[in-house]
GROMACS .gro file of C-alpha atoms in nm:
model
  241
    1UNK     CA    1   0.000   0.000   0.000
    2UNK     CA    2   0.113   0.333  -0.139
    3UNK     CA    3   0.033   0.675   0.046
    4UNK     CA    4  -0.007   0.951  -0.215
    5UNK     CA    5  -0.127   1.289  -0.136
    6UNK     CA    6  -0.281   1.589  -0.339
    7UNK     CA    7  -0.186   1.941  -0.214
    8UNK     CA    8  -0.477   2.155  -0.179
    9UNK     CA    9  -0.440   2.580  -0.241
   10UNK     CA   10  -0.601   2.809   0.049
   11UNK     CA   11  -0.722   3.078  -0.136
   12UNK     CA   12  -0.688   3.332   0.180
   13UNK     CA   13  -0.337   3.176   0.273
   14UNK     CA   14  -0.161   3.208  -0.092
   15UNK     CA   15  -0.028   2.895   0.001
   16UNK     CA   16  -0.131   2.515   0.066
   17UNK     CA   17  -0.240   2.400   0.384
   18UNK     CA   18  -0.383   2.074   0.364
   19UNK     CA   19  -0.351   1.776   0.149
   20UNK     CA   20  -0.557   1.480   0.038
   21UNK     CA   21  -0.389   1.115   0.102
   22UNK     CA   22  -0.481   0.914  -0.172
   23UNK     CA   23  -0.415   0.550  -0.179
   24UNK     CA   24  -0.236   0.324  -0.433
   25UNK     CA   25  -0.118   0.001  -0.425
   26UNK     CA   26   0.194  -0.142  -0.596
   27UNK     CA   27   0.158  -0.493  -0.748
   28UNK     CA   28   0.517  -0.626  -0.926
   29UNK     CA   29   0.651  -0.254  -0.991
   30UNK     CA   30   0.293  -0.137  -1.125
   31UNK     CA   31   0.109   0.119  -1.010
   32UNK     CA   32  -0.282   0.032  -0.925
   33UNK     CA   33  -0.526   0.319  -0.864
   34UNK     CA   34  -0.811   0.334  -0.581
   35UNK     CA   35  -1.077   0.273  -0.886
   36UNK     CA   36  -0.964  -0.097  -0.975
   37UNK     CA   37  -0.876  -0.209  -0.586
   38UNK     CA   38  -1.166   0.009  -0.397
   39UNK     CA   39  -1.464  -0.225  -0.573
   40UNK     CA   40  -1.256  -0.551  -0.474
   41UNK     CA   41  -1.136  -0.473  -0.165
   42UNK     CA   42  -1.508  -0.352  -0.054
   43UNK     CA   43  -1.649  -0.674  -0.195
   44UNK     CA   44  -1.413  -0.845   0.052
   45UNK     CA   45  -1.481  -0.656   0.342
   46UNK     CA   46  -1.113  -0.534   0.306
   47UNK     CA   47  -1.193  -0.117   0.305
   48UNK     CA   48  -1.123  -0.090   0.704
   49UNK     CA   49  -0.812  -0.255   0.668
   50UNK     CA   50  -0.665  -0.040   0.396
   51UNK     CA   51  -0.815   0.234   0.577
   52UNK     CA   52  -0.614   0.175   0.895
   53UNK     CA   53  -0.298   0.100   0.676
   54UNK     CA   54  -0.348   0.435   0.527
   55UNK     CA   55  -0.409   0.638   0.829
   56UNK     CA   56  -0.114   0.502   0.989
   57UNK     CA   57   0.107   0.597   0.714
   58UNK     CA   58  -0.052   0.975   0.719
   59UNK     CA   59   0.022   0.943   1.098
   60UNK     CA   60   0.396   0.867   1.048
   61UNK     CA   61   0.437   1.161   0.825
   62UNK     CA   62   0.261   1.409   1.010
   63UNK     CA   63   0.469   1.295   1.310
   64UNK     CA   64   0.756   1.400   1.115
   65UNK     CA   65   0.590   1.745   0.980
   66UNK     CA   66   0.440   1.896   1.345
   67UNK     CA   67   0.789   1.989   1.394
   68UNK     CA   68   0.940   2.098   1.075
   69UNK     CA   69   0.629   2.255   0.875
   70UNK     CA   70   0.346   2.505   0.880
   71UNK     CA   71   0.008   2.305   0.762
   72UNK     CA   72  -0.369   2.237   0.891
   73UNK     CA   73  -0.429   1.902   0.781
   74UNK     CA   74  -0.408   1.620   0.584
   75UNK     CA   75  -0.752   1.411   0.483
   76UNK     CA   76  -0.801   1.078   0.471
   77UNK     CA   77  -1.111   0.879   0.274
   78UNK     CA   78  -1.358   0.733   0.486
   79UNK     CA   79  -1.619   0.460   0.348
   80UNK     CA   80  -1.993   0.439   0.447
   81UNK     CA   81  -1.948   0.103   0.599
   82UNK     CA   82  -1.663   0.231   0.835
   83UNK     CA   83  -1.905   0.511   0.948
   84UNK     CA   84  -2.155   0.278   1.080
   85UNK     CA   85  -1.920   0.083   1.221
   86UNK     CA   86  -1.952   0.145   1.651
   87UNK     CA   87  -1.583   0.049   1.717
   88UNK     CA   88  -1.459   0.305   1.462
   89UNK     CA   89  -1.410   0.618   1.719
   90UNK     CA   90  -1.167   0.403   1.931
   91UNK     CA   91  -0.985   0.197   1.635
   92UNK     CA   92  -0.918   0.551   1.461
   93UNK     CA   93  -0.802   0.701   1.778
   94UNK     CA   94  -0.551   0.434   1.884
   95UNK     CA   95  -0.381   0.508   1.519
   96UNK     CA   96  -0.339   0.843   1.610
   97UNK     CA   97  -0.234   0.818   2.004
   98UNK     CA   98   0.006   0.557   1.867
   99UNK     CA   99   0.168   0.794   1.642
  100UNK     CA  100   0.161   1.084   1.957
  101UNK     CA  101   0.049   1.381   1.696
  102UNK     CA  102  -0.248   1.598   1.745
  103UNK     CA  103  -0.590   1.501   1.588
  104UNK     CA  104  -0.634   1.828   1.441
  105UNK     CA  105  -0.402   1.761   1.132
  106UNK     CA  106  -0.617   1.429   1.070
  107UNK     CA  107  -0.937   1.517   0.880
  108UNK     CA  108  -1.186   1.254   0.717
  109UNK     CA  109  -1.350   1.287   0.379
  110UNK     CA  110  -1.685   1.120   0.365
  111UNK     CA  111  -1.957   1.072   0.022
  112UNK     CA  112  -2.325   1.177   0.139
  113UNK     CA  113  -2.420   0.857   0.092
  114UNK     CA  114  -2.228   0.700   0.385
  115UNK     CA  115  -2.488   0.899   0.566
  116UNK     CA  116  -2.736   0.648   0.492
  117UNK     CA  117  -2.633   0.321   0.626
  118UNK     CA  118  -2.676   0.367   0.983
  119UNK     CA  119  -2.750   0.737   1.023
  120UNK     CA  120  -2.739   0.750   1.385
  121UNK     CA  121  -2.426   0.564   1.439
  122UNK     CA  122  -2.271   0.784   1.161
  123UNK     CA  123  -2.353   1.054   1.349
  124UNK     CA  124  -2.248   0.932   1.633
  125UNK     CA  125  -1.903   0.903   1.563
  126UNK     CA  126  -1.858   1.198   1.364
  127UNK     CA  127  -1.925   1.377   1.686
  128UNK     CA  128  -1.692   1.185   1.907
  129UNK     CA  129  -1.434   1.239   1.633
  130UNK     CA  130  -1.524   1.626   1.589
  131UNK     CA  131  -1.513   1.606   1.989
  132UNK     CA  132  -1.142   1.479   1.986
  133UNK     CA  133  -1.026   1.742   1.716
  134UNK     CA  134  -1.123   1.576   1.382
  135UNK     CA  135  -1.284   1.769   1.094
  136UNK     CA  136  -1.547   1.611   0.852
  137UNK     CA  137  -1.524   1.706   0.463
  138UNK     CA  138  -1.813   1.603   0.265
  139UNK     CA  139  -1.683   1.433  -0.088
  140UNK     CA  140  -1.850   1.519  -0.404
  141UNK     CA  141  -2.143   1.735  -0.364
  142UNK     CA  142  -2.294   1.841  -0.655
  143UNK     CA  143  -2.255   1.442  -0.798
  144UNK     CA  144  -2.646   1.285  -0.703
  145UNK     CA  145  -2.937   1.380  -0.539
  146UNK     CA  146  -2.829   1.602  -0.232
  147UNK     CA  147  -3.049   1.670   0.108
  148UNK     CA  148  -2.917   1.990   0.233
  149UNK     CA  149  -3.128   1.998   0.541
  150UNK     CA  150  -2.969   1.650   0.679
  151UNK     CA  151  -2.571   1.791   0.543
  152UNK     CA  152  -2.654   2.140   0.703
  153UNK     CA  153  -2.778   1.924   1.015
  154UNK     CA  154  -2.442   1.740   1.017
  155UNK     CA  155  -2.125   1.788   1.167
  156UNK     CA  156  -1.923   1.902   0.873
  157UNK     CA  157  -1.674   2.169   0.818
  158UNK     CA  158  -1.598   2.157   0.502
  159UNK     CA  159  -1.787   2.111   0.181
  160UNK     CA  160  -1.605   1.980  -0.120
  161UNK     CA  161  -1.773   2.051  -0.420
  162UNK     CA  162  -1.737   1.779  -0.731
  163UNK     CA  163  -1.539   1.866  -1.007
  164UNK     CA  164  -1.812   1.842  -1.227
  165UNK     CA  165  -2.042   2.138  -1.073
  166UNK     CA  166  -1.755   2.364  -1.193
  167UNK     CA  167  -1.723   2.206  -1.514
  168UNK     CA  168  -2.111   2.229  -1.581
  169UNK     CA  169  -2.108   2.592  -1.436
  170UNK     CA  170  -1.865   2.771  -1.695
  171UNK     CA  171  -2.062   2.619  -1.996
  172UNK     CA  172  -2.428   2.674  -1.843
  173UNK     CA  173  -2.566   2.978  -1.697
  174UNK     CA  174  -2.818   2.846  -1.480
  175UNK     CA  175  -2.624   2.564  -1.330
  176UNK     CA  176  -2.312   2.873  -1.236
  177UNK     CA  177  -2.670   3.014  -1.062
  178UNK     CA  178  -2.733   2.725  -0.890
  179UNK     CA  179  -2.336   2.709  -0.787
  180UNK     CA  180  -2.341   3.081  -0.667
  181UNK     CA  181  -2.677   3.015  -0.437
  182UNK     CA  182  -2.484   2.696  -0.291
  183UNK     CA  183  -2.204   2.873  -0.197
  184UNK     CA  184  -2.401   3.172  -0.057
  185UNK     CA  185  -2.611   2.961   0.190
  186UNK     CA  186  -2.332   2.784   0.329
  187UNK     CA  187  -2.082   3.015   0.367
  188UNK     CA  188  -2.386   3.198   0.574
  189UNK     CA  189  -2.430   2.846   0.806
  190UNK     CA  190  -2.031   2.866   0.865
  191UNK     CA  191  -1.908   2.571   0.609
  192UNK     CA  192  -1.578   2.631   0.431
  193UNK     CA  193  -1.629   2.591   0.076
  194UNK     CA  194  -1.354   2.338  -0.177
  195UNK     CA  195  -1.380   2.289  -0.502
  196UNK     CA  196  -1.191   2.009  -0.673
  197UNK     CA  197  -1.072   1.938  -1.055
  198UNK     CA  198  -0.932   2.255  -1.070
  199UNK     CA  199  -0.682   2.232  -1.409
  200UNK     CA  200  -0.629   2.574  -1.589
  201UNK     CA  201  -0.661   2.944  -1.533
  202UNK     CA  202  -1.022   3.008  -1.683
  203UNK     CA  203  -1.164   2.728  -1.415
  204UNK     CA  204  -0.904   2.898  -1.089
  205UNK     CA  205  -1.033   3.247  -1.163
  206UNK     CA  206  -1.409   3.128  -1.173
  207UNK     CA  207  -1.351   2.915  -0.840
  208UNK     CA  208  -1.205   3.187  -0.696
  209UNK     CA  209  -1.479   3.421  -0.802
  210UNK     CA  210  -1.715   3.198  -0.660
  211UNK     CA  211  -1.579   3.231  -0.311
  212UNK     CA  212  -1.424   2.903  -0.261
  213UNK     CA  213  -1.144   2.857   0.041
  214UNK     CA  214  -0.947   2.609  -0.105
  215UNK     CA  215  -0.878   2.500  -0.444
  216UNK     CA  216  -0.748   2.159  -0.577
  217UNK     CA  217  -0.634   2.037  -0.889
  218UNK     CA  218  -0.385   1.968  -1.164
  219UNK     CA  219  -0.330   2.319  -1.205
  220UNK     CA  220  -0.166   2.373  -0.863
  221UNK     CA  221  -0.043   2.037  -0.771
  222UNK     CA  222  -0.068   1.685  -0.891
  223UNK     CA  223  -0.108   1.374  -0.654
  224UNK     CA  224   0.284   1.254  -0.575
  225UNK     CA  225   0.404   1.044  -0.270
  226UNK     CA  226   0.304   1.200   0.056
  227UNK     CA  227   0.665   1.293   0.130
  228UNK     CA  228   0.681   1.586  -0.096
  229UNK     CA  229   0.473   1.738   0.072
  230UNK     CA  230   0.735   1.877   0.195
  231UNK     CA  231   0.778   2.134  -0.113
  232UNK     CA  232   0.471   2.223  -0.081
  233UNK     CA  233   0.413   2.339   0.346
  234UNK     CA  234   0.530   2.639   0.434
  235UNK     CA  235   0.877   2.569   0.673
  236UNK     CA  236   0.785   2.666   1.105
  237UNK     CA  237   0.925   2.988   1.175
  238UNK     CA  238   1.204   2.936   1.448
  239UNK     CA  239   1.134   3.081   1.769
  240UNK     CA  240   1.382   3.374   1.853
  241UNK     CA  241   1.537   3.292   2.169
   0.00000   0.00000   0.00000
C-alpha cells in the first residue's frame, strides 16, 4: 500500500495548507489506482483494513511534519461502511495516540451517501471524532441527489464541491446560478467551501470568483508520494530565543 497525497491551495493563505492522502497500491513494480482495488477490496470486506494501513502511514508523516512545517491538515477517505461501524471512534483514535500527533491535522473525507447506512451511528461518531479534534469534509457534492437539510444538520466543516459542478457551471448559466446560491447559503451556516478538478486558469479564476477557500487540482499540484509534501508546506518559523 502506497500513500499519495494531493496538495490543496487556500485561497486566503496564498499557500497550501492541507492535502488529500490518496491510496495506491503497488503490485510487481505497477502502479494500481483506488478505482480498480476500492470495488474488490469492498467486496471483501477489506476497506477498514486499507483504511487503517493508510491512516497510519498519514500518521507517520505528520509525526515527522508537526515539527518541521506550517500546515492544517491532511484528509483521509472514509467509506460508508466504516461510518456505521460502533468500534470506529476508538480503532481511529488508537492510530493516532500511537503515532503521539495531534488530531487536528487528521481530517476525514466522507460521500453523502455514507450517511445512509446507519445514520445515527454515523452521526455518532462523527461527533466523538469532531469532539477529539477531527474535521469532517463532505466528498462530491454536486454528484447525485443532495439533502441539504440532513448535510446542514451534520457535523461538517468543510464542503467539497465535485469537479463536475464547476465544469457544468462555466458552460451553463443556470447551473453557475445554482453554484453561486450553494455557496451563498453555506458560507452563511459557517461551512468552508472546496472545489476540486481545478486544471487551468479560466476554471481557478471562476472558483475563486465563486468564493471558494481552497482549491485543488492539476493546475496547482498533482497527486505525488506524501513525502513531498514537503515542497509544498510552508517551513515553522524558528522561535527567537
Amino acid at each position: 500500500v502506497l500513500c499519495y497525497a494531493q496538495p490543496i491551495f487556500s485561497v486566503n493563505n496564498n499557500s497550501f495548507r492541507t492535502a488529500e492522502a490518496l491510496m495506491r497500491l503497488s503490485l510487481d513494480g505497477t502502479i494500481i489506482y483506488p478505482d480498480k482495488f476500492i470495488p474488490i477490496a469492498e467486496k471483501n470486506n477489506c476497506i477498514h483494513t486499507l483504511t487503517r494501513i493508510i491512516l497510519n502511514k498519514v500518521c507517520k508523516i505528520v509525526a515527522e511534519f508537526e515539527k518541521k512545517y506550517d500546515f492544517d491538515a491532511i484528509t483521509i477517505n472514509c467509506s460508508s461502511s466504516e461510518l456505521s461501524n460502533r468500534n470506529l471512534f476508538d480503532e481511529l483514535m488508537a492510530i493516532i495516540n500511537s503515532n503521539n500527533i495531534m488530531p487536528e491535522h487528521i481530517r476525514l473525507e466522507l460521500t453523502e451517501s455514507a450517511m445512509f447506512d446507519d445514520f445515527n451511528m454515523v452521526i455518532h461518531n462523527m461527533e466523538k471524532l469532531n469532539e477529539s479534534g477531527i474535521k469532517f469534509y463532505l466528498d462530491d457534492f454536486g454528484t447525485g441527489y443532495s439533502n441539504l437539510e440532513r448535510i446542514i444538520g451534520c457535523p461538517f466543516n468543510t464542503i467539497k464541491f465535485d469537479k463536475t459542478l464547476l465544469y457544468k457551471s462555466l458552460d451553463n448559466s443556470a447551473v453557475s446560478d445554482i453554484v453561486s446560491h450553494l455557496t451563498s447559503v453555506f458560507k452563511e451556516q459557517g461551512f468552508v467551501l472546496l472545489i476540486e478538478g481545478v486544471e487551468n486558469e479560466e476554471q481557478a479564476s471562476y472558483s475563486i470568483d465563486k468564493g471558494f477557500d481552497y482549491i485543488q487540482g492539476y493546475k496547482y499540484a498533482k497527486p505525488q508520494p506524501v513525502i513531498n509534501l514537503k515542497d509544498y508546506f510552508d517551513k515553522q518559523e524558528k522561535s527567537i530565543s
